[in-house]
CSV table of C-alpha atoms in Angstrom, one decimal:
chain,number,residue,atom,x,y,z
A,137,ASP,CA,28.5,-19.8,0.3
A,138,ALA,CA,28.3,-16.0,0.9
A,139,LYS,CA,31.7,-14.3,0.9
A,140,THR,CA,30.5,-11.5,3.3
A,141,THR,CA,30.1,-11.1,7.0
A,142,GLN,CA,27.4,-8.8,8.4
A,143,PRO,CA,26.0,-8.2,11.9
A,144,PRO,CA,22.8,-10.2,12.3
A,145,SER,CA,20.8,-7.2,13.5
A,146,MET,CA,21.0,-3.4,14.0
A,147,ASP,CA,18.8,-0.7,15.3
A,148,CYS,CA,18.5,2.9,14.1
A,149,ALA,CA,16.3,5.8,15.1
A,150,GLU,CA,13.9,7.1,12.6
A,151,GLY,CA,15.4,10.2,10.8
A,152,ARG,CA,19.0,9.2,11.5
A,153,ALA,CA,21.5,7.8,9.1
A,154,ALA,CA,21.6,4.0,9.1
A,155,ASN,CA,25.2,2.7,8.6
A,156,LEU,CA,25.3,-1.0,7.7
A,157,PRO,CA,28.7,-2.6,7.7
A,158,CYS,CA,29.9,-5.5,5.6
A,159,ASN,CA,33.2,-7.4,5.6
A,160,HIS,CA,34.5,-9.0,2.5
A,161,SER,CA,38.1,-9.6,3.2
A,162,THR,CA,38.6,-12.2,0.4
A,163,ILE,CA,37.1,-10.1,-2.3
A,164,SER,CA,38.8,-10.4,-5.7
A,165,GLY,CA,39.7,-7.7,-8.2
A,166,ASN,CA,36.8,-8.6,-10.5
A,167,GLU,CA,34.2,-8.8,-7.8
A,168,TYR,CA,31.6,-6.1,-7.2
A,169,VAL,CA,29.8,-5.3,-3.9
A,170,TYR,CA,26.1,-5.4,-4.2
A,171,TRP,CA,23.4,-4.5,-1.7
A,172,TYR,CA,19.9,-5.7,-1.7
A,173,ARG,CA,17.2,-5.6,0.9
A,174,GLN,CA,14.1,-7.7,1.6
A,175,ILE,CA,11.2,-6.1,3.3
A,176,HIS,CA,9.1,-8.8,5.1
A,177,SER,CA,7.9,-11.5,2.7
A,178,GLN,CA,8.6,-9.4,-0.4
A,179,GLY,CA,11.1,-10.0,-3.2
A,180,PRO,CA,14.6,-8.7,-2.7
A,181,GLN,CA,15.1,-5.2,-3.9
A,182,TYR,CA,18.2,-3.9,-5.5
A,183,ILE,CA,19.8,-0.9,-3.8
A,184,ILE,CA,23.2,-0.2,-5.1
A,185,HIS,CA,26.5,-1.7,-6.2
A,186,GLY,CA,30.1,-0.6,-6.7
A,187,LEU,CA,33.5,-1.9,-7.5
A,188,LYS,CA,36.0,0.4,-5.8
A,189,ASN,CA,34.7,3.9,-5.9
A,190,ASN,CA,32.0,5.2,-3.6
A,191,GLU,CA,28.6,5.3,-5.1
A,192,THR,CA,25.4,7.2,-4.4
A,193,ASN,CA,21.9,6.9,-5.8
A,194,GLU,CA,18.4,8.0,-4.7
A,195,MET,CA,18.2,5.2,-2.2
A,196,ALA,CA,21.6,5.0,-0.5
A,197,SER,CA,25.3,5.6,-0.5
A,198,LEU,CA,27.9,2.9,-0.7
A,199,ILE,CA,31.3,3.5,0.8
A,200,ILE,CA,34.0,1.0,-0.1
A,201,THR,CA,37.4,1.0,1.8
A,202,GLU,CA,40.5,1.6,-0.3
A,203,ASP,CA,41.6,-2.0,0.2
A,204,ARG,CA,38.1,-3.1,-0.7
A,205,LYS,CA,37.9,-5.5,2.2
A,206,SER,CA,34.9,-3.8,3.7
A,207,SER,CA,32.1,-1.5,2.9
A,208,THR,CA,29.3,0.5,4.5
A,209,LEU,CA,25.8,1.0,3.1
A,210,ILE,CA,24.4,4.4,4.3
A,211,LEU,CA,20.7,5.2,4.3
A,212,PRO,CA,20.9,8.9,5.0
A,213,HIS,CA,17.5,9.5,6.7
A,214,ALA,CA,16.0,6.2,7.8
A,215,THR,CA,12.3,5.8,7.9
A,216,LEU,CA,10.1,3.1,9.3
A,217,ARG,CA,9.7,1.7,5.7
A,218,ASP,CA,13.4,1.0,5.7
A,219,THR,CA,12.9,-1.8,8.2
A,220,ALA,CA,14.1,-4.9,6.3
A,221,VAL,CA,16.9,-7.5,6.0
A,222,TYR,CA,19.8,-6.0,4.1
A,223,TYR,CA,22.1,-8.2,2.1
A,224,CYS,CA,25.7,-7.4,1.2
A,225,ILE,CA,26.7,-9.6,-1.7
A,226,VAL,CA,30.0,-10.0,-3.5
A,227,ARG,CA,29.5,-10.9,-7.1
A,228,ALA,CA,32.1,-11.4,-9.8
A,229,ASN,CA,31.5,-9.8,-13.2
A,230,ARG,CA,31.2,-13.4,-14.5
A,231,ASP,CA,28.6,-14.5,-11.9
A,232,ASP,CA,25.1,-14.6,-13.3
A,233,LYS,CA,23.5,-15.8,-10.1
A,234,ILE,CA,23.2,-13.9,-6.8
A,235,ILE,CA,24.2,-15.8,-3.7
A,236,PHE,CA,22.4,-14.4,-0.7
A,237,GLY,CA,23.7,-14.7,2.9
A,238,LYS,CA,21.7,-14.1,6.1
A,239,GLY,CA,22.0,-10.4,5.9
A,240,THR,CA,21.5,-7.8,8.6
A,241,ARG,CA,18.0,-7.3,10.0
A,242,LEU,CA,17.7,-3.5,10.4
A,243,HIS,CA,15.0,-2.2,12.8
A,244,ILE,CA,14.1,1.4,12.4
A,245,LEU,CA,12.8,2.7,15.8
A,246,PRO,CA,10.2,5.5,15.9
B,19,GLU,CA,8.5,2.4,-12.9
B,20,PRO,CA,8.6,-1.0,-14.7
B,21,GLU,CA,8.5,-4.0,-12.4
B,22,VAL,CA,8.5,-7.8,-12.4
B,23,THR,CA,5.1,-9.3,-11.7
B,24,GLN,CA,4.2,-12.8,-10.6
B,25,THR,CA,1.1,-14.9,-10.5
B,26,PRO,CA,-0.5,-16.3,-8.5
B,27,SER,CA,0.5,-14.7,-5.2
B,28,HIS,CA,-0.3,-17.8,-3.3
B,29,GLN,CA,-0.7,-21.4,-4.7
B,30,VAL,CA,-1.8,-24.3,-2.6
B,31,THR,CA,-1.4,-27.7,-4.1
B,32,GLN,CA,-1.4,-31.4,-3.1
B,33,MET,CA,1.7,-33.4,-3.0
B,34,GLY,CA,2.4,-35.0,-6.4
B,35,GLN,CA,0.5,-32.4,-8.4
B,36,GLU,CA,2.0,-30.2,-11.1
B,37,VAL,CA,2.2,-26.5,-10.6
B,38,ILE,CA,3.2,-23.7,-12.9
B,39,LEU,CA,4.3,-20.4,-11.5
B,40,ARG,CA,4.1,-17.4,-13.8
B,41,CYS,CA,6.3,-14.3,-14.1
B,42,VAL,CA,6.2,-11.3,-16.4
B,43,PRO,CA,9.7,-9.9,-16.5
B,44,ILE,CA,10.5,-6.2,-17.2
B,45,SER,CA,9.8,-5.8,-20.9
B,46,ASN,CA,13.3,-4.9,-22.2
B,47,HIS,CA,15.1,-7.4,-20.0
B,48,LEU,CA,16.8,-10.4,-21.6
B,49,TYR,CA,17.9,-12.5,-18.7
B,50,PHE,CA,15.6,-14.3,-16.4
B,51,TYR,CA,15.9,-16.1,-13.1
B,52,TRP,CA,14.1,-18.1,-10.5
B,53,TYR,CA,15.0,-18.1,-6.8
B,54,ARG,CA,13.3,-19.7,-3.9
B,55,GLN,CA,13.1,-19.0,-0.1
B,56,ILE,CA,12.0,-21.6,2.3
B,57,LEU,CA,10.4,-20.0,5.3
B,58,GLY,CA,13.1,-18.6,7.6
B,59,GLN,CA,15.9,-19.5,5.3
B,60,LYS,CA,18.1,-17.8,2.8
B,61,VAL,CA,17.1,-16.9,-0.7
B,62,GLU,CA,18.5,-19.6,-3.0
B,63,PHE,CA,19.3,-19.5,-6.7
B,64,LEU,CA,17.5,-22.0,-8.9
B,65,VAL,CA,18.0,-21.3,-12.5
B,66,SER,CA,19.0,-18.6,-15.0
B,67,PHE,CA,17.6,-18.4,-18.6
B,68,TYR,CA,18.6,-16.5,-21.7
B,69,ASN,CA,17.9,-16.8,-25.3
B,70,ASN,CA,15.4,-19.7,-24.7
B,71,GLU,CA,18.0,-21.7,-22.9
B,72,ILE,CA,19.0,-22.5,-19.4
B,73,SER,CA,22.3,-20.7,-18.7
B,74,GLU,CA,23.0,-22.1,-15.2
B,75,LYS,CA,21.1,-24.2,-12.7
B,76,SER,CA,21.6,-25.1,-9.1
B,77,GLU,CA,21.5,-28.5,-7.5
B,78,ILE,CA,18.0,-27.8,-6.3
B,79,PHE,CA,16.8,-27.5,-9.9
B,80,ASP,CA,16.5,-31.2,-10.6
B,81,ASP,CA,14.4,-33.0,-13.2
B,82,GLN,CA,11.2,-32.1,-11.5
B,83,PHE,CA,11.7,-28.5,-12.4
B,84,SER,CA,11.5,-26.9,-15.8
B,85,VAL,CA,11.4,-23.3,-17.2
B,86,GLU,CA,9.9,-21.9,-20.3
B,87,ARG,CA,9.4,-18.6,-22.0
B,88,PRO,CA,6.2,-19.5,-23.9
B,89,ASP,CA,5.8,-16.1,-25.5
B,90,GLY,CA,7.4,-12.7,-25.6
B,91,SER,CA,6.3,-11.7,-22.1
B,92,ASN,CA,5.9,-14.7,-19.8
B,93,PHE,CA,8.5,-16.8,-18.0
B,94,THR,CA,7.3,-19.9,-16.2
B,95,LEU,CA,8.6,-22.3,-13.6
B,96,LYS,CA,7.0,-25.8,-13.6
B,97,ILE,CA,7.3,-28.3,-10.9
B,98,ARG,CA,6.2,-31.6,-12.3
B,99,SER,CA,5.4,-33.5,-9.1
B,100,THR,CA,5.4,-31.4,-6.0
B,101,LYS,CA,6.8,-32.5,-2.7
B,102,LEU,CA,6.2,-31.2,0.7
B,103,GLU,CA,9.7,-29.7,0.7
B,104,ASP,CA,8.9,-27.6,-2.3
B,105,SER,CA,6.8,-25.3,-0.1
B,106,ALA,CA,8.5,-22.0,-0.3
B,107,MET,CA,8.4,-18.5,-1.7
B,108,TYR,CA,9.4,-18.5,-5.4
B,109,PHE,CA,10.8,-15.3,-6.8
B,110,CYS,CA,11.3,-14.4,-10.4
B,111,ALA,CA,13.9,-11.9,-11.4
B,112,SER,CA,15.1,-10.3,-14.6
B,113,SER,CA,18.1,-8.2,-15.7
B,114,ILE,CA,18.7,-6.1,-18.8
B,115,GLN,CA,22.1,-7.7,-19.4
B,116,ILE,CA,24.0,-10.6,-17.9
B,117,TYR,CA,25.9,-9.7,-14.7
B,118,TYR,CA,23.8,-6.5,-14.3
B,119,GLU,CA,21.6,-5.9,-11.3
B,120,GLN,CA,18.6,-8.2,-11.1
B,121,TYR,CA,15.1,-7.0,-10.3
B,122,PHE,CA,12.8,-9.3,-8.3
B,123,GLY,CA,9.1,-9.9,-8.4
B,124,PRO,CA,6.9,-10.0,-5.3
B,125,GLY,CA,7.0,-13.8,-5.2
B,126,THR,CA,4.6,-16.7,-5.3
B,127,ARG,CA,4.0,-18.5,-2.0
B,128,LEU,CA,3.7,-22.2,-2.8
B,129,THR,CA,2.2,-24.4,-0.2
B,130,VAL,CA,2.3,-28.2,-0.8
B,131,THR,CA,0.0,-30.2,1.4
């Protein structure tokens, strides 16, 4: 089962930053936080991952709290194409498979 | 940008028939995966494959399922005798190294009638 808790849905206005929270209070020291998204009926798309430091790439930023029990994915300037289900996944460095939860359905509003 | 491709995009088959779903992983990736997603449900892991062997498989991946890398580019999932409950989206994924991020294909929608 998924080790993360995410709100089932969120809205964000187009052009604003979308901040998606995730709780992973039972995370272990060897477990990474991964984010994927799934745009309607498409394959999951890798976004970003991190262990304890904040990470940024061309798609998003990942902020992990110091105790690592929660994190936030930030899409800095949301567009309509960012409407998708966003999955926060905790994955050990020995886990080959990805275990998906229900994710957060993000609606970007025009 | 390299991407995982899958064919066909939609496959309709009758119950009891065999189907083969095809995937072309990203060319320098060494680890390959199949997942499935029944309509309205979570994405579920089926199997991982490396060095021509299954690394791990889930309970879903029973004797009706098999995987193969028949050549240097293709990775296939075979369902020997399809059931109605096999109707789902099947996603192939690949990664360059084990435990690295996985890149998913667009999926094959399998409909069993």
